[in-house]
Coordinates of N, CA and C in Angstrom, one line a residue:
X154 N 0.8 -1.2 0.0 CA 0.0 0.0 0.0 C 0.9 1.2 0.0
X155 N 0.8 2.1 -1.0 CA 1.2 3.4 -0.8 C 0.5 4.4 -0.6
X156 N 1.5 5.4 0.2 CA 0.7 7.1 0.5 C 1.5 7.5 0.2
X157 N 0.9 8.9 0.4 CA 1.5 9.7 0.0 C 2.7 10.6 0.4
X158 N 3.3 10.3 2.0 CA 4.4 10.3 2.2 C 5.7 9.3 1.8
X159 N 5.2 8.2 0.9 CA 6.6 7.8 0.9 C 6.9 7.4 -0.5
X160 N 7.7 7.2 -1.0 CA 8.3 7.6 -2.4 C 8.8 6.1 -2.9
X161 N 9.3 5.8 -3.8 CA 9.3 4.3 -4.1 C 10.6 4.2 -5.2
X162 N 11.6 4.0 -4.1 CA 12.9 4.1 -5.5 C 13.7 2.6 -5.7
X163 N 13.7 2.2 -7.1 CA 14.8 1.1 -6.6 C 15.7 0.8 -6.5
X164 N 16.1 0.3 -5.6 CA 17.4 -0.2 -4.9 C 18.4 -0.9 -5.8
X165 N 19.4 0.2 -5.8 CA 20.6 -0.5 -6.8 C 22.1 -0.7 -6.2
X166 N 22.6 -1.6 -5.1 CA 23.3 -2.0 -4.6 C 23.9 -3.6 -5.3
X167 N 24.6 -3.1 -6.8 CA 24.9 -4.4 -7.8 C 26.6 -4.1 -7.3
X168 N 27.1 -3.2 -6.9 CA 28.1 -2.4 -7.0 C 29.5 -3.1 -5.8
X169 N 28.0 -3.5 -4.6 CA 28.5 -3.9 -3.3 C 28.6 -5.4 -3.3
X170 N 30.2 -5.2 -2.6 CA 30.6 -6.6 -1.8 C 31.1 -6.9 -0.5
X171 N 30.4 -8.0 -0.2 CA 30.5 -8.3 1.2 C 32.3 -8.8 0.9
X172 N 32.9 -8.5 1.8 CA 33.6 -9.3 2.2 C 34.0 -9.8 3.5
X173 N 35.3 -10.4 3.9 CA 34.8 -12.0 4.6 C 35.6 -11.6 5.7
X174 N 35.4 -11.6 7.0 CA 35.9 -11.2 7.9 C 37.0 -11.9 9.0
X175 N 38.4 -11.8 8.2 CA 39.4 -12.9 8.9 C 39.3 -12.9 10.1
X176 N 38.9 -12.2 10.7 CA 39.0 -12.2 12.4 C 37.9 -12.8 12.8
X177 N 36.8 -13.1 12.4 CA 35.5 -13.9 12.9 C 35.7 -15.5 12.7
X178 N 36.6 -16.0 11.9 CA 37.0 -17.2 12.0 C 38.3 -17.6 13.2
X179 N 38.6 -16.9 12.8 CA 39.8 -17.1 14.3 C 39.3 -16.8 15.6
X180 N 38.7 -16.1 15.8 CA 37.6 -15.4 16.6 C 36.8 -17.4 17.3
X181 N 36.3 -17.7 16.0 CA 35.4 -18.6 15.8 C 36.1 -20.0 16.5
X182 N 37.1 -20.0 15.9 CA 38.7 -21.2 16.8 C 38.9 -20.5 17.9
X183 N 39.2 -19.5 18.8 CA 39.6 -20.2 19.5 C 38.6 -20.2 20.5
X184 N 37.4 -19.4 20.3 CA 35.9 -19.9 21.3 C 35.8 -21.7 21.1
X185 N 36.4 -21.9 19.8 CA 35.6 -23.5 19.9 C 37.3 -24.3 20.8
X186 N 38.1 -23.7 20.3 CA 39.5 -24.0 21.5 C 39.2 -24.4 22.9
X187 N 38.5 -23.3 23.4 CA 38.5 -22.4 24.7 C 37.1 -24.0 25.2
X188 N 35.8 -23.9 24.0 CA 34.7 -24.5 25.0 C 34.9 -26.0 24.8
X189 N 35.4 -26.9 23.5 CA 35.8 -28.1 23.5 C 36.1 -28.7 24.5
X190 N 37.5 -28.4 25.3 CA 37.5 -28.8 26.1 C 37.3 -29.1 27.3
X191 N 36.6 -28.1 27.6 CA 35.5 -27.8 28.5 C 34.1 -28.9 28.5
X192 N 33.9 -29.3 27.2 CA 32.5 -29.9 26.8 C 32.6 -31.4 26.7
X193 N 34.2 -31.5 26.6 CA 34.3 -32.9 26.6 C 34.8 -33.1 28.3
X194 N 35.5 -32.5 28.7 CA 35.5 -32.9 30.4 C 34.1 -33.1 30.9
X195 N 33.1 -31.9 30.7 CA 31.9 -31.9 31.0 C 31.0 -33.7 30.5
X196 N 31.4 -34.1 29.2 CA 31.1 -35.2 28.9 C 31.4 -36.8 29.8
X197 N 32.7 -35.9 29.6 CA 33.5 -37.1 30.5 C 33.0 -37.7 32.0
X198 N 33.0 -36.6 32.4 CA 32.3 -36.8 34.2 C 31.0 -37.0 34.0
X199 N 29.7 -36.9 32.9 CA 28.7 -37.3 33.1 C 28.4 -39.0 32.8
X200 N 29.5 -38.8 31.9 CA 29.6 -40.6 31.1 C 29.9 -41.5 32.7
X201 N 31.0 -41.1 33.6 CA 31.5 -41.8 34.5 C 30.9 -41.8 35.6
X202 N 29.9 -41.0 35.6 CA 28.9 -40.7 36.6 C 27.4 -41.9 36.6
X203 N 27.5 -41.6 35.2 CA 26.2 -42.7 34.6 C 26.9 -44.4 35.0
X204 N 28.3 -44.5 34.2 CA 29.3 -45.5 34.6 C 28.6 -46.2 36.1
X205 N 29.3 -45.0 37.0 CA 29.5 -45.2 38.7 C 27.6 -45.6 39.1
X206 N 26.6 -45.5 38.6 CA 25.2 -45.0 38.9 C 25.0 -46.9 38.3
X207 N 25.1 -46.9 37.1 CA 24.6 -48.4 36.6 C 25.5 -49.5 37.6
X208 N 26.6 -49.3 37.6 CA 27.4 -50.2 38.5 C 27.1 -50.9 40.1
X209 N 26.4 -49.6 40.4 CA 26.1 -49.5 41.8 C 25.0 -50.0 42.1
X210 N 24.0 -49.7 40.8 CA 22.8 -50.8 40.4 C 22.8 -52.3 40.4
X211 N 23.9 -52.3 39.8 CA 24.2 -53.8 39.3 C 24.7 -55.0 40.7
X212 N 25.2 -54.1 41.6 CA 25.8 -54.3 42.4 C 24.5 -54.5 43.5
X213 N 24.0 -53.8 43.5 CA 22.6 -53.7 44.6 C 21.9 -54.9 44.1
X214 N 21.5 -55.5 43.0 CA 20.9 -56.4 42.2 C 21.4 -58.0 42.7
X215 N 22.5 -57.9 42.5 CA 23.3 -59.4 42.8 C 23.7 -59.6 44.5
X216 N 23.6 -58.0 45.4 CA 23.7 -58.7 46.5 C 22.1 -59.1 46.9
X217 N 20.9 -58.7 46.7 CA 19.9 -58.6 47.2 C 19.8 -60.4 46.2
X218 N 20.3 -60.8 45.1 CA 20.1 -62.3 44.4 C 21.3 -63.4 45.7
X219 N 22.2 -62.8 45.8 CA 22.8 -63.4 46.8 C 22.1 -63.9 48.2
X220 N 21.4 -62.7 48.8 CA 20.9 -62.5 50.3 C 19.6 -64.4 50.0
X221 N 18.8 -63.9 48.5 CA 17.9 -64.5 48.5 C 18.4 -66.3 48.2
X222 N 19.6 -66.3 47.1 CA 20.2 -67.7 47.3 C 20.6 -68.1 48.8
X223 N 21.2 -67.6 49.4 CA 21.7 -67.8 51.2 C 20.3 -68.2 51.3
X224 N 19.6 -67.6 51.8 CA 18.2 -67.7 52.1 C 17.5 -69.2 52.2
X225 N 17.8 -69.3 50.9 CA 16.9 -71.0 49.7 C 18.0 -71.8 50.4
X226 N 18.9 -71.7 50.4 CA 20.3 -72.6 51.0 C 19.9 -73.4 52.1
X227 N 19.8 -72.0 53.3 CA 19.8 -72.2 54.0 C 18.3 -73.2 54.9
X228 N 16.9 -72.9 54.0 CA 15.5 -73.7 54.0 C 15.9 -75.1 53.7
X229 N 16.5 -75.1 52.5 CA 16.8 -76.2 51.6 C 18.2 -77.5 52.9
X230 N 18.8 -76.9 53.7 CA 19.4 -77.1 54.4 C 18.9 -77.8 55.9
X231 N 18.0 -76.6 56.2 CA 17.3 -77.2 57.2 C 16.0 -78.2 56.8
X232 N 15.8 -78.4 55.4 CA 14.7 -79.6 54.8 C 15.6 -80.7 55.0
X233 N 16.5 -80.5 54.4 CA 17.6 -82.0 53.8 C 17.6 -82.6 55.6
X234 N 18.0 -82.1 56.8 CA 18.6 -82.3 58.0 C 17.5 -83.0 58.4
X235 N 16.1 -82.4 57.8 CA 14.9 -83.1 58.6 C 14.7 -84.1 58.0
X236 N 14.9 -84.2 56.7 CA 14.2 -85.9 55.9 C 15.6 -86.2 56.0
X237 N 16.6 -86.5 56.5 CA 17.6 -87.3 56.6 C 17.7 -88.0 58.4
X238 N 16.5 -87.6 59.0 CA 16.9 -88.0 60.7 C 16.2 -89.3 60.3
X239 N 16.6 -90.2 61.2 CA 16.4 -91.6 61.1 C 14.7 -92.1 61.4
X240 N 14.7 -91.5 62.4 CA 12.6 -91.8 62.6 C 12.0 -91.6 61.7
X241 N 12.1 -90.1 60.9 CA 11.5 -90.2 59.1 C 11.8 -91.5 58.4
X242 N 13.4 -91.8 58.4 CA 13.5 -92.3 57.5 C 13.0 -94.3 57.7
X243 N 13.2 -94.3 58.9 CA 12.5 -95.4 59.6 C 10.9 -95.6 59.1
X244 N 10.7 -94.3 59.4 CA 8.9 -94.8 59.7 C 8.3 -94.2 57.9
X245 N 8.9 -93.6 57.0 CA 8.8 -94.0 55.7 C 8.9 -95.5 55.2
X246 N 10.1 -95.8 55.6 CA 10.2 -97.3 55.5 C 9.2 -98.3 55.6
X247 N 8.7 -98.3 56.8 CA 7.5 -99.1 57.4 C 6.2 -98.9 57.0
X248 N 6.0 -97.3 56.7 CA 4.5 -97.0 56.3 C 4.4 -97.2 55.0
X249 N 5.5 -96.5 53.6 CA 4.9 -96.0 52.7 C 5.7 -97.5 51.8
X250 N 6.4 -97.9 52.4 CA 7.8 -98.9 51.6 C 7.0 -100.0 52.2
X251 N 6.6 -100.5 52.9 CA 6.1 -102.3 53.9 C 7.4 -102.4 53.8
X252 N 8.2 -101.9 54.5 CA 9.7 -102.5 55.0 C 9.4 -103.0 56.5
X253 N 10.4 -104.2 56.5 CA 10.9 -104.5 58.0 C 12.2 -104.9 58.3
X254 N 12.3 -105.3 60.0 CA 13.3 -105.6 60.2 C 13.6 -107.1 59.6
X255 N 15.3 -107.4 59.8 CA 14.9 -108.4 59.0 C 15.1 -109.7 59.5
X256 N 13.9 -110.6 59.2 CA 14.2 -111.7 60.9 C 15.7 -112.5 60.6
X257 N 15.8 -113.3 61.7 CA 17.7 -114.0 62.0 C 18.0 -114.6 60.8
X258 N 17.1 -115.1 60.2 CA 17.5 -116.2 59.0 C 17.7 -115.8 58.0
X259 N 17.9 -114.5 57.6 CA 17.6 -113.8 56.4 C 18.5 -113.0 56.6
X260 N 19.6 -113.0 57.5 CA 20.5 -112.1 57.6 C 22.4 -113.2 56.7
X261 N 22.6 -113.1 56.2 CA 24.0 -113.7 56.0 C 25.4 -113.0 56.1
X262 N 26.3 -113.8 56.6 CA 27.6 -113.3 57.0 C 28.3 -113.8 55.8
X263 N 29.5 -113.1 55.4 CA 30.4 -113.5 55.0 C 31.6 -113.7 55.7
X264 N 31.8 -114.3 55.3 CA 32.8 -115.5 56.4 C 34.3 -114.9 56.5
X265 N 34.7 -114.3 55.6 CA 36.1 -113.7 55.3 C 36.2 -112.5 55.4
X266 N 35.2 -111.6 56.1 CA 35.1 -110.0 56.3 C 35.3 -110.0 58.0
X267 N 35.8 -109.0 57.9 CA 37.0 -108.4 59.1 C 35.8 -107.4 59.9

């Protein structure tokens, strides 16, 4: 939209050149100098941090699998002690097996054993 205050000329700037500004690239180095190393330290401690964090995880996981094997061990331990006492194993015998003692005549010696 035009009024009447403003005038309409065109722009003839064929003439002009940019040119390139040596000091904005060096400029450019050594900011990236300066923050690099800065961004990889910064990298570094977060990688070894994540490192230290999973580890500690891993670690918490296998003692709490440990705590729980001890645990089963130790049921599994006190099972084994009970079906190994002799009155169980006696009176399985006799209930569930029809075992008995075994009478005189049915017992044999060998004659050459010490």
């Amino acid at each position: 939209m035009r009024n009447a205050y403003t005038i309409h000329r065109p722009v003839v700037n064929d003439y002009l050149v940019r040119e390139r500004d040596r000091r904005r690239l060096w400029n450019l180095g050594a900011v990236f100098l300066i923050l690099a190393p800065i961004a990889l330290a910064f990298g570094l401690f977060t990688w070894l941090r994540l490192q230290v964090l999973d580890t500690g995880y891993a670690i918490g996981k296998k003692e709490s699998e440990l705590h729980e094997l001890l645990r089963r061990e130790s049921q599994l331990r006190v099972e084994a002690s009970y079906l190994a006492s002799p009155a169980l194993v006696e009176e399985k015998a006799t209930e569930d097996l029809r075992m008995a003692p075994p009478e005189p005549g049915q017992v044999l010696f060998y004659p050459g054993g010490s």
